[in-house]
Amino acid sequence: MVGWRHQMGLDNFFKGRLDAFRWLAQVPENQRSLTSLKPLVNIESASNLAQEIVDTIREPLVVLDEKICVVTASRSFYRTFLLDSNEIRGQSLYKLSGGAWNIGRIRLLLRQVAQEYGAIEDVEIEQNFKVIGKRTLLLNARKIFCEKSTRVNILLSISDITEERLLRREKDEMLREKETLLAEIKHRIANNLQIVASIISLKSRKVKSEES
C-alpha cells in the first residue's frame, strides 16, 4: 500500500500540472466562455501559454481522452519517444511507437482509470520500442475532470528509469559476485586449514611413534 507521505507527494505532483492540462483539454469550451471578454484576451495565445507551461515539465506527460486517444502532450513526451506532435494528436496511444504501448497491462490499467475513479501509481513496465530501444518506465495517471464540461480526460505521467534500473542490476550483480568470491575464499581457507590440520596430525602421530 502506498504510504501517506508518498501519496501526498503524488497528489502534489499532479496538482501543479492539472490546470494547464485542463485548459488544453477543453479549448472549445474556453473559446465560448471567453467570447464576451475584452479583445485583449486571445484564445490562441492563452492556449499557447498553457502548452508552454506544460512543456517546462521535465517528465513526459500526455493527456488522453476516454477512448485513450492523445489530446495533447508535453514536449518531453515527444522528445523522449521521438514522436511528431502534429502526427499523433487524435491518435490512439496504443498505435504510437509501432504499437509499443499496446500491451495488456497498460490497457487494463488505463481502462480502469477511465471507467472508474481510480489512479495508476508507480506502475513499472519494461517494453521494447522500435526507435529508442528497450526502456523501463514508471507510470502514474489521474483522471481530469474539466469544469463546465462532461468530458473526462486522463493525465498520464511517464518516468524513464532505465538507467536507474541498469545501475541497480549492475550493483546487484557486483554484490552477487562478491558473495560468490567470499564463499569461494571461505571454502579454500577451510580446505587449507583441513590440510594443515591433517599434516599436523600426521606429524604428531609420527613423533609419538618414534618416542615409543
Backbone as ProteinMPNN parsed JSONL, in Angstrom:
{"seq_chain_A": "MVGWRHQMGLDNFFKGRLDAFRWLAQVPENQRSLTSLKPLVNIESASNLAQEIVDTIREPLVVLDEKICVVTASRSFYRTFLLDSNEIRGQSLYKLSGGAWNIGRIRLLLRQVAQEYGAIEDVEIEQNFKVIGKRTLLLNARKIFCEKSTRVNILLSISDITEERLLRREKDEMLREKETLLAEIKHRIANNLQIVASIISLKSRKVKSEES", "coords_chain_A": {"N_chain_A": [[0.847, -1.198, 0.0], [0.516, 2.234, -0.801], [2.383, 4.604, 0.969], [1.4, 7.258, 3.29], [2.851, 9.68, 3.105], [4.077, 9.329, 0.62], [1.81, 9.204, -0.992], [0.807, 11.815, -0.655], [2.862, 13.18, -1.881], [2.556, 12.351, -4.551], [0.033, 13.418, -5.071], [0.551, 16.167, -4.884], [2.358, 16.381, -6.976], [0.757, 15.945, -9.255], [-1.19, 17.917, -8.903], [-0.068, 20.423, -9.433], [0.067, 20.43, -12.164], [-2.356, 20.094, -13.369], [-4.085, 22.275, -13.983], [-3.105, 23.629, -16.307], [-3.253, 21.544, -18.154], [-5.985, 21.023, -18.07], [-6.932, 23.307, -19.315], [-5.907, 22.998, -21.934], [-7.214, 20.688, -22.646], [-9.85, 21.399, -22.881], [-10.285, 23.4, -24.778], [-12.326, 24.203, -26.736], [-14.591, 24.768, -25.04], [-13.508, 26.83, -23.518], [-13.11, 28.748, -25.442], [-15.759, 29.499, -26.02], [-16.567, 30.512, -23.554], [-15.041, 32.744, -23.218], [-15.648, 34.613, -25.116], [-17.01, 36.915, -24.556], [-15.254, 38.573, -23.322], [-12.713, 41.173, -23.119], [-11.121, 42.37, -26.152], [-8.433, 42.043, -25.802], [-7.981, 39.616, -24.737], [-6.757, 36.745, -25.94], [-7.524, 33.786, -27.332], [-5.941, 31.879, -28.635], [-3.387, 32.662, -27.867], [-3.566, 32.267, -25.117], [-3.919, 29.505, -25.049], [-1.508, 28.705, -26.16], [0.194, 29.625, -24.172], [-0.55, 27.964, -22.055], [0.31, 25.53, -23.12], [3.047, 26.029, -23.231], [3.652, 26.192, -20.537], [3.173, 23.559, -19.773], [5.168, 22.375, -21.303], [7.449, 22.972, -19.909], [7.742, 21.076, -18.013], [9.682, 18.418, -16.924], [9.256, 15.66, -16.941], [7.883, 13.232, -19.181], [4.625, 13.837, -20.259], [1.222, 13.134, -20.987], [-2.014, 13.839, -22.24], [-4.986, 12.056, -22.341], [-8.032, 11.076, -23.958], [-11.294, 9.632, -23.151], [-11.323, 7.475, -24.815], [-8.756, 6.748, -24.929], [-7.177, 8.206, -26.664], [-4.774, 10.56, -27.937], [-4.861, 13.782, -26.643], [-3.306, 16.017, -26.042], [0.185, 16.702, -25.357], [3.292, 16.883, -23.524], [6.357, 18.588, -24.404], [8.553, 17.066, -23.662], [7.538, 14.507, -23.788], [7.186, 14.056, -26.562], [9.851, 14.335, -27.314], [11.221, 12.345, -25.83], [10.141, 9.933, -26.82], [10.516, 10.25, -29.467], [8.559, 11.405, -31.259], [6.218, 13.016, -33.483], [4.405, 15.869, -32.844], [2.308, 16.848, -34.426], [1.459, 14.647, -35.783], [0.509, 12.728, -34.019], [-1.582, 13.626, -32.439], [-4.882, 13.012, -31.551], [-4.615, 10.411, -32.231], [-4.745, 6.956, -31.265], [-3.28, 5.951, -28.219], [-2.3, 3.396, -28.175], [-1.441, 2.898, -30.723], [0.842, 4.287, -31.084], [4.419, 4.608, -31.492], [4.887, 2.275, -32.967], [3.052, 0.492, -31.884], [3.966, -0.109, -29.374], [2.878, 0.589, -26.939], [0.68, -0.923, -26.768], [-0.095, -3.072, -24.843], [-1.323, -5.627, -22.699], [-1.368, -5.093, -19.893], [-1.134, -2.29, -19.63], [-3.409, -1.5, -21.038], [-5.454, -2.543, -19.404], [-5.064, -1.128, -16.982], [-5.387, 1.604, -17.758], [-7.99, 1.487, -18.711], [-9.361, 0.971, -16.365], [-8.875, 3.348, -14.993], [-10.186, 5.164, -16.666], [-12.864, 4.289, -16.601], [-13.541, 4.13, -13.958], [-13.207, 5.809, -10.759], [-10.271, 5.962, -10.413], [-6.693, 5.411, -10.162], [-3.331, 5.299, -11.428], [-0.452, 4.31, -9.892], [2.888, 4.558, -9.637], [3.502, 2.336, -11.364], [5.492, -0.041, -12.759], [6.885, -0.776, -15.877], [8.396, -2.719, -18.477], [9.491, -2.331, -21.678], [10.016, -2.817, -25.196], [10.903, -0.462, -27.526], [10.721, 0.38, -30.927], [12.27, 2.47, -32.033], [13.72, 3.812, -29.939], [14.603, 1.75, -28.403], [14.925, -0.715, -25.735], [13.175, 0.03, -22.784], [12.699, 0.956, -19.372], [9.941, 1.929, -17.642], [8.166, 4.146, -15.466], [4.931, 4.503, -14.485], [2.341, 6.876, -13.842], [-0.971, 7.924, -13.286], [-3.879, 9.999, -13.52], [-7.347, 10.846, -13.369], [-8.816, 13.55, -15.091], [-11.07, 16.023, -14.359], [-12.822, 18.238, -16.14], [-13.928, 21.532, -15.643], [-17.29, 22.703, -16.127], [-17.807, 20.958, -18.177], [-18.634, 17.838, -19.627], [-16.812, 16.11, -20.411], [-14.182, 13.793, -19.817], [-10.81, 13.454, -19.053], [-7.59, 11.82, -19.119], [-4.648, 12.131, -17.337], [-1.482, 11.197, -17.969], [1.549, 10.358, -16.616], [4.949, 9.786, -17.278], [7.9, 8.256, -16.361], [11.215, 7.77, -17.226], [13.105, 5.275, -16.151], [15.188, 3.738, -16.886], [18.064, 3.855, -16.803], [18.47, 3.962, -14.047], [17.529, 1.452, -13.251], [19.308, -0.186, -14.639], [21.715, 0.491, -13.369], [21.08, -0.443, -10.839], [20.825, -3.187, -11.363], [23.447, -3.747, -12.135], [24.742, -3.173, -9.74], [23.561, -5.098, -8.077], [24.488, -7.373, -9.361], [27.241, -7.107, -8.932], [27.277, -7.378, -6.17], [26.409, -10.018, -5.941], [28.538, -11.325, -7.203], [30.54, -10.644, -5.43], [29.66, -11.97, -3.118], [29.816, -14.591, -4.041], [32.567, -14.778, -4.491], [33.54, -14.408, -1.883], [32.448, -16.654, -0.662], [33.819, -18.639, -2.049], [36.449, -18.074, -1.289], [36.231, -18.541, 1.443], [35.682, -21.259, 1.376], [38.075, -22.238, 0.285], [39.89, -21.465, 2.261], [38.957, -23.026, 4.353], [39.518, -25.569, 3.323], [42.315, -25.421, 3.158], [42.958, -25.111, 5.85], [42.097, -27.565, 6.74], [43.892, -29.227, 5.445], [46.279, -28.38, 6.656], [45.717, -29.111, 9.294], [45.587, -31.878, 8.98], [48.22, -32.465, 8.26], [49.566, -31.655, 10.578], [48.452, -33.474, 12.334], [49.436, -35.89, 11.286], [52.204, -35.536, 11.683], [52.236, -35.401, 14.43], [51.426, -37.972, 15.158], [53.578, -39.334, 14.106], [55.714, -38.426, 15.672], [54.972, -39.432, 18.189], [55.1, -42.11, 17.602], [57.851, -42.498, 17.184], [58.863, -41.87, 19.699], [57.844, -43.906, 21.198]], "CA_chain_A": [[0.0, 0.0, 0.0], [1.311, 3.437, -0.893], [2.414, 5.324, 2.227], [0.709, 8.55, 3.294], [3.747, 10.715, 2.587], [4.24, 9.107, -0.819], [0.547, 9.575, -1.624], [0.741, 13.274, -0.677], [3.801, 13.623, -2.901], [1.943, 12.126, -5.858], [-1.052, 14.371, -5.246], [1.145, 17.472, -5.17], [2.963, 16.287, -8.305], [-0.276, 16.111, -10.264], [-1.973, 19.125, -8.689], [0.58, 21.559, -10.069], [0.06, 20.299, -13.616], [-3.698, 19.866, -13.886], [-4.75, 23.46, -14.516], [-2.683, 23.854, -17.694], [-3.784, 20.46, -18.972], [-7.428, 21.219, -18.18], [-7.151, 24.319, -20.351], [-5.637, 22.426, -23.252], [-8.17, 19.616, -22.931], [-11.197, 21.912, -23.103], [-10.189, 24.653, -25.526], [-13.607, 24.651, -27.288], [-15.4, 25.382, -24.002], [-12.878, 28.088, -23.136], [-13.359, 29.705, -26.504], [-17.109, 30.007, -25.871], [-16.723, 31.245, -22.303], [-14.248, 33.969, -23.223], [-16.003, 35.462, -26.246], [-17.545, 38.185, -24.083], [-14.206, 39.354, -22.677], [-12.094, 42.228, -23.911], [-10.361, 41.875, -27.298], [-7.055, 41.741, -25.42], [-7.906, 38.191, -24.415], [-6.552, 35.999, -27.168], [-7.636, 32.361, -27.006], [-4.789, 31.14, -29.142], [-2.249, 32.999, -27.015], [-3.751, 31.588, -23.838], [-3.667, 28.085, -25.27], [-0.061, 28.562, -26.344], [0.804, 29.803, -22.858], [-0.784, 26.735, -21.299], [1.189, 24.5, -23.667], [4.412, 26.361, -22.827], [3.778, 25.8, -19.131], [3.286, 22.1, -19.781], [6.437, 21.999, -21.911], [8.545, 23.166, -18.958], [7.807, 19.897, -17.151], [10.739, 17.529, -17.401], [8.74, 14.312, -17.171], [6.932, 13.08, -20.292], [3.224, 13.834, -19.842], [0.29, 13.088, -22.11], [-3.436, 13.849, -21.898], [-5.752, 11.122, -23.163], [-9.475, 11.137, -23.758], [-11.841, 8.386, -22.621], [-11.018, 6.404, -25.762], [-7.298, 6.61, -24.838], [-6.543, 8.9, -27.791], [-3.974, 11.685, -27.481], [-5.427, 15.126, -26.742], [-2.106, 16.838, -26.12], [1.294, 16.122, -24.597], [4.397, 17.8, -23.27], [7.478, 18.479, -25.341], [9.42, 15.968, -23.237], [6.942, 13.259, -24.266], [7.55, 13.919, -27.975], [11.297, 14.189, -27.422], [11.635, 11.057, -25.267], [9.721, 8.813, -27.66], [10.806, 10.63, -30.856], [7.277, 11.484, -31.947], [5.83, 14.308, -34.057], [3.163, 16.294, -32.207], [1.259, 17.034, -35.431], [1.035, 13.356, -36.321], [-0.059, 11.808, -33.03], [-2.784, 14.146, -31.786], [-6.077, 12.328, -32.009], [-4.31, 9.007, -32.454], [-4.797, 6.082, -30.099], [-1.988, 5.719, -27.573], [-1.874, 2.035, -28.466], [-0.863, 2.845, -32.063], [2.084, 5.046, -31.106], [5.696, 3.882, -31.366], [4.762, 0.943, -33.54], [2.223, -0.378, -31.053], [4.687, -0.5, -28.154], [2.019, 0.817, -25.783], [-0.467, -1.824, -26.862], [0.129, -4.277, -24.047], [-2.483, -5.908, -21.874], [-1.327, -4.477, -18.563], [-1.438, -0.864, -19.766], [-4.817, -1.4, -21.43], [-6.287, -2.808, -18.227], [-4.918, -0.04, -16.015], [-5.999, 2.826, -18.288], [-9.43, 1.265, -18.767], [-9.86, 1.129, -15.003], [-8.846, 4.78, -14.668], [-11.203, 5.842, -17.472], [-14.215, 3.866, -16.261], [-13.754, 4.266, -12.53], [-12.442, 6.891, -10.153], [-9.064, 5.286, -9.976], [-5.411, 6.03, -10.492], [-2.165, 4.442, -11.588], [0.58, 4.844, -9.023], [4.209, 3.912, -9.678], [3.469, 1.04, -12.033], [6.719, -0.189, -13.545], [6.798, -1.669, -17.03], [9.594, -2.818, -19.314], [8.997, -2.537, -23.03], [10.964, -2.543, -26.271], [10.425, 0.483, -28.529], [11.469, 0.178, -32.162], [13.226, 3.548, -32.309], [14.583, 4.155, -28.803], [15.089, 0.536, -27.773], [14.283, -1.225, -24.529], [13.052, 1.039, -21.743], [11.959, 0.667, -18.147], [9.153, 3.135, -17.405], [7.332, 4.216, -14.265], [3.707, 5.179, -14.905], [1.37, 7.406, -12.901], [-2.086, 8.501, -14.04], [-5.038, 10.517, -12.794], [-8.452, 11.312, -14.196], [-9.0, 15.004, -15.036], [-12.453, 16.456, -14.536], [-12.839, 19.612, -16.612], [-15.073, 22.307, -15.187], [-18.292, 23.079, -17.131], [-17.715, 20.032, -19.303], [-18.895, 16.449, -19.26], [-15.7, 15.296, -20.89], [-13.203, 13.351, -18.831], [-9.518, 13.134, -19.641], [-6.629, 11.121, -18.255], [-3.289, 12.664, -17.35], [-0.534, 10.096, -17.801], [2.931, 10.778, -16.391], [5.867, 8.688, -17.588], [9.287, 8.487, -15.96], [12.149, 6.79, -17.785], [14.023, 4.864, -15.084], [16.03, 2.691, -17.474], [19.424, 3.933, -16.279], [18.432, 3.6, -12.629], [17.391, 0.004, -13.134], [20.562, -0.771, -15.106], [22.684, 0.669, -12.285], [20.701, -1.353, -9.749], [21.173, -4.55, -11.772], [24.907, -3.849, -12.059], [25.094, -3.227, -8.323], [23.15, -6.414, -7.575], [25.404, -8.358, -9.94], [28.512, -6.97, -8.216], [27.095, -7.955, -4.835], [26.378, -11.478, -6.103], [29.905, -11.754, -7.486], [31.285, -10.502, -4.176], [29.248, -13.063, -2.242], [30.367, -15.825, -4.605], [34.007, -14.757, -4.236], [33.76, -14.618, -0.453], [32.134, -18.056, -0.369], [34.916, -19.446, -2.589], [37.616, -17.855, -0.422], [35.942, -19.243, 2.691], [35.821, -22.685, 1.101], [39.502, -22.525, 0.113], [40.53, -21.356, 3.571], [38.567, -24.211, 5.122], [40.28, -26.695, 2.784], [43.713, -25.255, 3.556], [43.041, -25.403, 7.281], [41.944, -29.017, 6.88], [45.177, -29.821, 5.034], [47.245, -28.082, 7.73], [45.354, -29.938, 10.448], [45.958, -33.26, 8.652], [49.691, -32.541, 8.331], [49.929, -31.589, 11.996], [48.043, -34.738, 12.953], [50.381, -36.919, 10.851], [53.487, -35.303, 12.366], [52.043, -35.712, 15.846], [51.439, -39.425, 15.285], [54.93, -39.791, 13.802], [56.528, -38.133, 16.852], [54.573, -40.384, 19.227], [55.582, -43.419, 17.21], [59.293, -42.518, 17.393], [59.091, -41.853, 21.144], [57.518, -45.2, 21.761]], "C_chain_A": [[0.873, 1.234, 0.0], [1.222, 4.195, 0.414], [1.774, 6.694, 2.114], [1.584, 9.638, 2.705], [3.925, 10.575, 1.088], [2.984, 9.521, -1.563], [0.425, 11.088, -1.726], [1.674, 13.825, -1.734], [3.233, 13.47, -4.298], [0.837, 13.139, -6.117], [-0.515, 15.753, -5.575], [1.76, 17.502, -6.553], [1.928, 16.56, -9.388], [-1.01, 17.439, -10.125], [-1.381, 20.307, -9.424], [0.522, 21.535, -11.573], [-1.35, 20.273, -14.207], [-4.322, 21.089, -14.546], [-4.391, 23.693, -15.981], [-3.248, 22.779, -18.607], [-5.295, 20.574, -19.125], [-7.741, 22.239, -19.272], [-6.992, 23.712, -21.734], [-6.674, 21.382, -23.634], [-9.571, 20.14, -23.244], [-11.174, 23.264, -23.809], [-11.52, 25.09, -26.124], [-14.495, 25.329, -26.257], [-14.833, 26.728, -23.593], [-13.116, 29.154, -24.194], [-14.744, 30.318, -26.356], [-17.244, 30.883, -24.638], [-16.005, 32.58, -22.317], [-14.633, 34.926, -24.346], [-16.509, 36.821, -25.81], [-16.5, 39.064, -23.421], [-13.605, 40.351, -23.642], [-11.299, 41.622, -25.065], [-8.928, 41.495, -26.945], [-6.882, 40.267, -25.083], [-7.845, 37.406, -25.71], [-6.528, 34.51, -26.837], [-6.409, 31.584, -27.437], [-3.56, 31.403, -28.284], [-2.346, 32.291, -25.673], [-3.467, 30.1, -23.956], [-2.183, 27.819, -25.433], [0.669, 28.692, -25.009], [0.647, 28.546, -22.02], [0.143, 25.619, -21.78], [2.641, 24.752, -23.273], [4.663, 25.994, -21.368], [3.975, 24.292, -19.029], [4.657, 21.668, -20.297], [7.633, 22.209, -20.989], [8.73, 21.971, -18.044], [8.788, 18.884, -17.735], [10.219, 16.137, -17.734], [7.819, 14.286, -18.385], [5.507, 12.974, -19.748], [2.337, 13.832, -21.074], [-1.138, 13.078, -21.577], [-4.166, 12.956, -22.888], [-7.236, 11.345, -22.936], [-9.979, 9.773, -23.286], [-11.596, 7.196, -23.534], [-9.515, 6.133, -25.837], [-6.619, 7.128, -26.118], [-5.851, 10.153, -27.274], [-4.703, 13.003, -27.72], [-4.291, 16.129, -26.906], [-1.039, 16.184, -25.264], [2.375, 17.176, -24.403], [5.514, 17.573, -24.284], [8.388, 17.305, -24.975], [8.867, 14.612, -23.666], [7.344, 13.02, -25.725], [9.039, 13.648, -28.122], [11.767, 12.816, -26.944], [11.339, 9.9, -26.204], [9.836, 9.113, -29.156], [9.54, 10.63, -31.712], [7.023, 12.901, -32.448], [4.468, 14.698, -33.497], [2.015, 16.421, -33.207], [0.69, 15.711, -35.942], [0.289, 12.497, -35.31], [-1.309, 12.332, -32.347], [-4.035, 13.529, -32.412], [-5.872, 10.855, -32.269], [-4.414, 8.212, -31.153], [-3.385, 5.891, -29.538], [-1.421, 4.367, -27.973], [-1.27, 1.884, -29.862], [0.484, 3.563, -32.147], [3.296, 4.133, -30.96], [5.579, 2.442, -31.85], [3.969, -0.024, -32.702], [2.878, -0.803, -29.753], [3.847, -0.326, -26.891], [0.841, -0.156, -25.742], [-0.18, -3.147, -26.156], [-1.012, -4.404, -23.035], [-2.501, -5.183, -20.542], [-1.688, -2.999, -18.623], [-2.895, -0.668, -20.137], [-5.732, -1.559, -20.216], [-6.249, -1.641, -17.258], [-5.603, 1.235, -16.495], [-7.52, 2.687, -18.4], [-10.043, 1.439, -17.381], [-9.898, 2.591, -14.598], [-9.969, 5.508, -15.397], [-12.614, 5.522, -16.998], [-14.548, 4.052, -14.782], [-12.988, 5.48, -12.026], [-11.18, 6.275, -9.554], [-7.825, 6.042, -10.375], [-4.375, 4.948, -10.702], [-1.049, 5.072, -10.76], [1.832, 3.969, -9.077], [4.154, 2.486, -10.221], [4.67, 0.947, -12.968], [6.506, -1.193, -14.684], [8.133, -1.655, -17.772], [9.147, -3.18, -20.723], [10.068, -2.161, -24.046], [10.309, -1.636, -27.313], [11.328, 0.394, -29.762], [12.571, 1.208, -32.36], [14.208, 3.768, -31.164], [15.073, 2.935, -28.039], [14.334, 0.163, -26.504], [14.31, -0.17, -23.421], [12.276, 0.492, -20.543], [11.266, 1.961, -17.743], [8.334, 3.008, -16.128], [6.12, 5.075, -14.607], [2.879, 5.64, -13.71], [0.259, 8.057, -13.71], [-3.203, 8.933, -13.106], [-6.117, 10.899, -13.799], [-8.616, 12.813, -13.988], [-10.464, 15.319, -15.289], [-12.449, 17.932, -14.907], [-14.108, 20.323, -16.137], [-15.971, 22.679, -16.367], [-18.208, 22.2, -18.378], [-17.969, 18.622, -18.804], [-17.756, 15.537, -19.679], [-14.738, 14.97, -19.754], [-11.919, 12.978, -19.564], [-8.63, 12.438, -18.623], [-5.261, 11.761, -18.432], [-2.335, 11.533, -17.016], [0.883, 10.65, -17.715], [3.853, 9.572, -16.554], [7.284, 9.07, -17.179], [10.16, 7.376, -16.527], [13.19, 6.469, -16.72], [14.964, 3.767, -15.569], [17.427, 2.688, -16.867], [19.476, 3.546, -14.813], [18.362, 2.09, -12.452], [18.661, -0.712, -13.594], [21.624, -0.678, -14.02], [22.378, -0.276, -11.125], [21.072, -2.788, -10.091], [22.687, -4.762, -11.693], [25.369, -3.961, -10.614], [24.755, -4.59, -7.737], [24.078, -7.507, -8.092], [26.752, -8.321, -9.234], [28.422, -7.583, -6.823], [27.068, -9.479, -4.903], [27.78, -12.025, -6.362], [30.762, -11.688, -6.23], [30.955, -11.647, -3.229], [29.814, -14.395, -2.722], [31.862, -15.923, -4.317], [34.314, -15.03, -2.773], [33.495, -16.073, -0.065], [33.263, -18.966, -0.86], [36.172, -19.312, -1.729], [37.441, -18.603, 0.891], [36.133, -20.743, 2.525], [37.293, -23.068, 0.983], [40.234, -22.476, 1.447], [40.217, -22.582, 4.415], [39.337, -25.442, 4.648], [41.744, -26.637, 3.214], [43.912, -25.567, 5.034], [42.927, -26.902, 7.54], [43.233, -29.724, 6.517], [46.227, -29.619, 6.118], [46.968, -28.96, 8.942], [45.752, -31.389, 10.215], [47.462, -33.434, 8.762], [50.151, -32.548, 9.789], [49.595, -32.91, 12.689], [49.0, -35.86, 12.582], [51.718, -36.788, 11.571], [53.387, -35.677, 13.835], [52.089, -37.219, 16.061], [52.844, -39.985, 15.042], [55.841, -39.583, 15.012], [56.211, -39.131, 17.959], [55.102, -41.773, 18.919], [57.073, -43.545, 17.463], [59.646, -42.585, 18.887], [58.814, -43.221, 21.774], [58.522, -46.258, 21.308]], "O_chain_A": [[1.869, 1.287, 0.722], [0.126, 4.417, 0.93], [1.616, 7.236, 1.02], [1.117, 10.436, 1.893], [3.928, 11.568, 0.362], [3.064, 10.117, -2.637], [-0.008, 11.604, -2.756], [1.352, 14.802, -2.409], [3.403, 14.352, -5.141], [0.706, 13.66, -7.225], [-1.055, 16.441, -6.442], [1.7, 18.523, -7.238], [2.186, 17.314, -10.327], [-1.411, 18.027, -11.129], [-2.12, 21.116, -9.986], [0.89, 22.519, -12.215], [-1.515, 20.416, -15.419], [-5.012, 20.962, -15.558], [-5.274, 23.928, -16.805], [-3.679, 23.078, -19.721], [-5.836, 20.259, -20.185], [-8.68, 22.07, -20.049], [-7.846, 23.894, -22.602], [-6.978, 21.209, -24.814], [-10.391, 19.415, -23.807], [-11.949, 24.161, -23.477], [-11.84, 26.275, -26.034], [-15.097, 26.361, -26.553], [-15.586, 27.67, -23.345], [-13.301, 30.328, -23.871], [-14.905, 31.524, -26.543], [-17.955, 31.887, -24.666], [-16.321, 33.461, -21.516], [-13.99, 35.963, -24.505], [-16.457, 37.781, -26.579], [-16.807, 40.178, -22.999], [-13.939, 40.374, -24.827], [-10.85, 40.48, -24.97], [-8.28, 40.737, -27.666], [-5.774, 39.734, -25.136], [-8.798, 37.415, -26.49], [-5.625, 34.032, -26.15], [-5.9, 30.739, -26.7], [-2.784, 30.49, -28.002], [-1.355, 31.782, -25.151], [-2.85, 29.504, -23.073], [-1.657, 26.835, -24.914], [1.632, 27.974, -24.741], [1.588, 28.112, -21.355], [0.691, 24.862, -20.979], [3.386, 23.809, -23.01], [5.751, 25.542, -21.009], [4.836, 23.814, -18.291], [5.241, 20.709, -19.791], [8.715, 21.684, -21.252], [9.754, 21.856, -17.37], [8.711, 18.545, -18.916], [10.677, 15.507, -18.687], [7.052, 15.225, -18.595], [5.215, 12.138, -18.893], [2.662, 14.455, -22.084], [-1.441, 12.401, -20.594], [-3.997, 13.074, -24.102], [-7.651, 11.755, -21.852], [-9.184, 8.863, -23.05], [-11.651, 6.047, -23.095], [-9.054, 5.384, -26.698], [-5.628, 6.567, -26.586], [-6.287, 10.743, -26.286], [-5.11, 13.309, -28.84], [-4.318, 16.979, -27.796], [-1.312, 15.231, -24.534], [2.361, 18.227, -25.045], [5.604, 16.526, -24.924], [8.928, 16.631, -25.852], [9.63, 13.671, -23.883], [7.785, 11.929, -26.084], [9.45, 12.834, -28.949], [12.615, 12.193, -27.582], [12.16, 8.998, -26.375], [9.34, 8.364, -29.998], [9.46, 9.956, -32.739], [7.552, 13.867, -31.898], [3.493, 13.961, -33.647], [0.868, 16.13, -32.867], [-0.422, 15.664, -36.467], [-0.487, 11.625, -35.699], [-2.036, 11.553, -31.729], [-4.212, 13.529, -33.63], [-6.832, 10.122, -32.503], [-4.191, 8.752, -30.069], [-2.426, 5.696, -30.285], [-0.207, 4.208, -28.097], [-0.654, 0.861, -30.161], [1.184, 3.463, -33.155], [3.216, 3.045, -30.391], [6.1, 1.516, -31.229], [4.178, -1.235, -32.787], [2.419, -1.737, -29.096], [4.072, -1.009, -25.892], [0.094, -0.189, -24.764], [-0.041, -4.194, -26.789], [-1.58, -3.41, -22.584], [-3.551, -4.708, -20.11], [-2.445, -2.502, -17.788], [-3.553, 0.231, -19.612], [-6.673, -0.787, -20.035], [-7.291, -1.209, -16.765], [-6.322, 1.879, -15.73], [-8.25, 3.658, -18.205], [-11.132, 1.997, -17.25], [-10.838, 3.032, -13.936], [-10.631, 6.369, -14.818], [-13.475, 6.401, -16.995], [-15.72, 4.122, -14.412], [-12.222, 6.099, -12.763], [-11.064, 6.1, -8.341], [-7.894, 7.17, -10.864], [-4.52, 3.826, -10.219], [-0.746, 6.253, -10.925], [1.839, 2.82, -8.633], [4.688, 1.554, -9.619], [4.832, 1.775, -13.865], [6.015, -2.302, -14.474], [8.893, -0.69, -17.693], [8.504, -4.208, -20.935], [10.913, -1.302, -23.793], [9.292, -1.992, -27.907], [12.552, 0.339, -29.642], [13.672, 0.873, -32.799], [15.409, 3.897, -31.399], [15.879, 3.069, -27.118], [13.243, 0.669, -26.241], [15.345, 0.443, -23.161], [11.348, -0.306, -20.677], [11.926, 2.977, -17.525], [7.876, 1.926, -15.759], [6.265, 6.24, -14.976], [2.728, 4.929, -12.717], [0.536, 8.687, -14.731], [-3.442, 8.329, -12.059], [-5.819, 11.234, -14.945], [-8.563, 13.299, -12.858], [-11.027, 14.927, -16.311], [-12.11, 18.781, -14.083], [-15.21, 19.781, -16.222], [-15.484, 22.938, -17.467], [-18.502, 22.644, -19.488], [-17.568, 18.259, -17.698], [-17.733, 14.351, -19.349], [-14.519, 15.779, -18.852], [-11.948, 12.271, -20.572], [-8.892, 12.468, -17.42], [-4.778, 11.912, -19.554], [-2.372, 10.978, -15.918], [1.354, 11.325, -18.63], [3.58, 8.487, -16.04], [7.802, 10.1, -17.612], [9.883, 6.193, -16.334], [14.056, 7.292, -16.422], [15.471, 2.971, -14.779], [17.923, 1.638, -16.46], [20.415, 2.879, -14.378], [19.052, 1.521, -11.606], [19.05, -1.725, -13.013], [22.35, -1.641, -13.77], [23.283, -0.836, -10.507], [21.569, -3.527, -9.241], [23.155, -5.809, -11.247], [26.269, -4.739, -10.296], [25.547, -5.173, -6.996], [24.414, -8.445, -7.369], [27.345, -9.366, -8.966], [29.362, -8.223, -6.353], [27.627, -10.156, -4.04], [28.165, -13.056, -5.811], [31.6, -12.556, -5.989], [31.848, -12.227, -2.61], [30.239, -15.226, -1.918], [32.371, -16.983, -3.952], [35.231, -15.786, -2.453], [34.214, -16.652, 0.75], [33.626, -19.934, -0.192], [36.87, -20.293, -1.47], [38.379, -19.222, 1.393], [36.671, -21.416, 3.404], [37.715, -24.095, 1.514], [41.082, -23.32, 1.736], [41.087, -23.115, 5.104], [39.762, -26.264, 5.46], [42.338, -27.649, 3.584], [44.895, -26.197, 5.424], [43.573, -27.441, 8.438], [43.634, -30.687, 7.171], [46.967, -30.54, 6.464], [47.898, -29.492, 9.548], [46.205, -32.063, 11.14], [47.934, -34.438, 9.296], [51.008, -33.339, 10.181], [50.359, -33.399, 13.522], [49.351, -36.687, 13.424], [52.298, -37.779, 12.013], [54.335, -36.204, 14.417], [52.704, -37.7, 17.014], [53.257, -40.961, 15.669], [56.646, -40.454, 15.342], [57.132, -39.627, 18.608], [55.497, -42.521, 19.813], [57.529, -44.596, 17.914], [60.595, -43.261, 19.285], [59.458, -43.627, 22.741], [58.405, -47.423, 21.688]]}, "name": "protein", "num_of_chains": 1, "seq": "MVGWRHQMGLDNFFKGRLDAFRWLAQVPENQRSLTSLKPLVNIESASNLAQEIVDTIREPLVVLDEKICVVTASRSFYRTFLLDSNEIRGQSLYKLSGGAWNIGRIRLLLRQVAQEYGAIEDVEIEQNFKVIGKRTLLLNARKIFCEKSTRVNILLSISDITEERLLRREKDEMLREKETLLAEIKHRIANNLQIVASIISLKSRKVKSEES"}
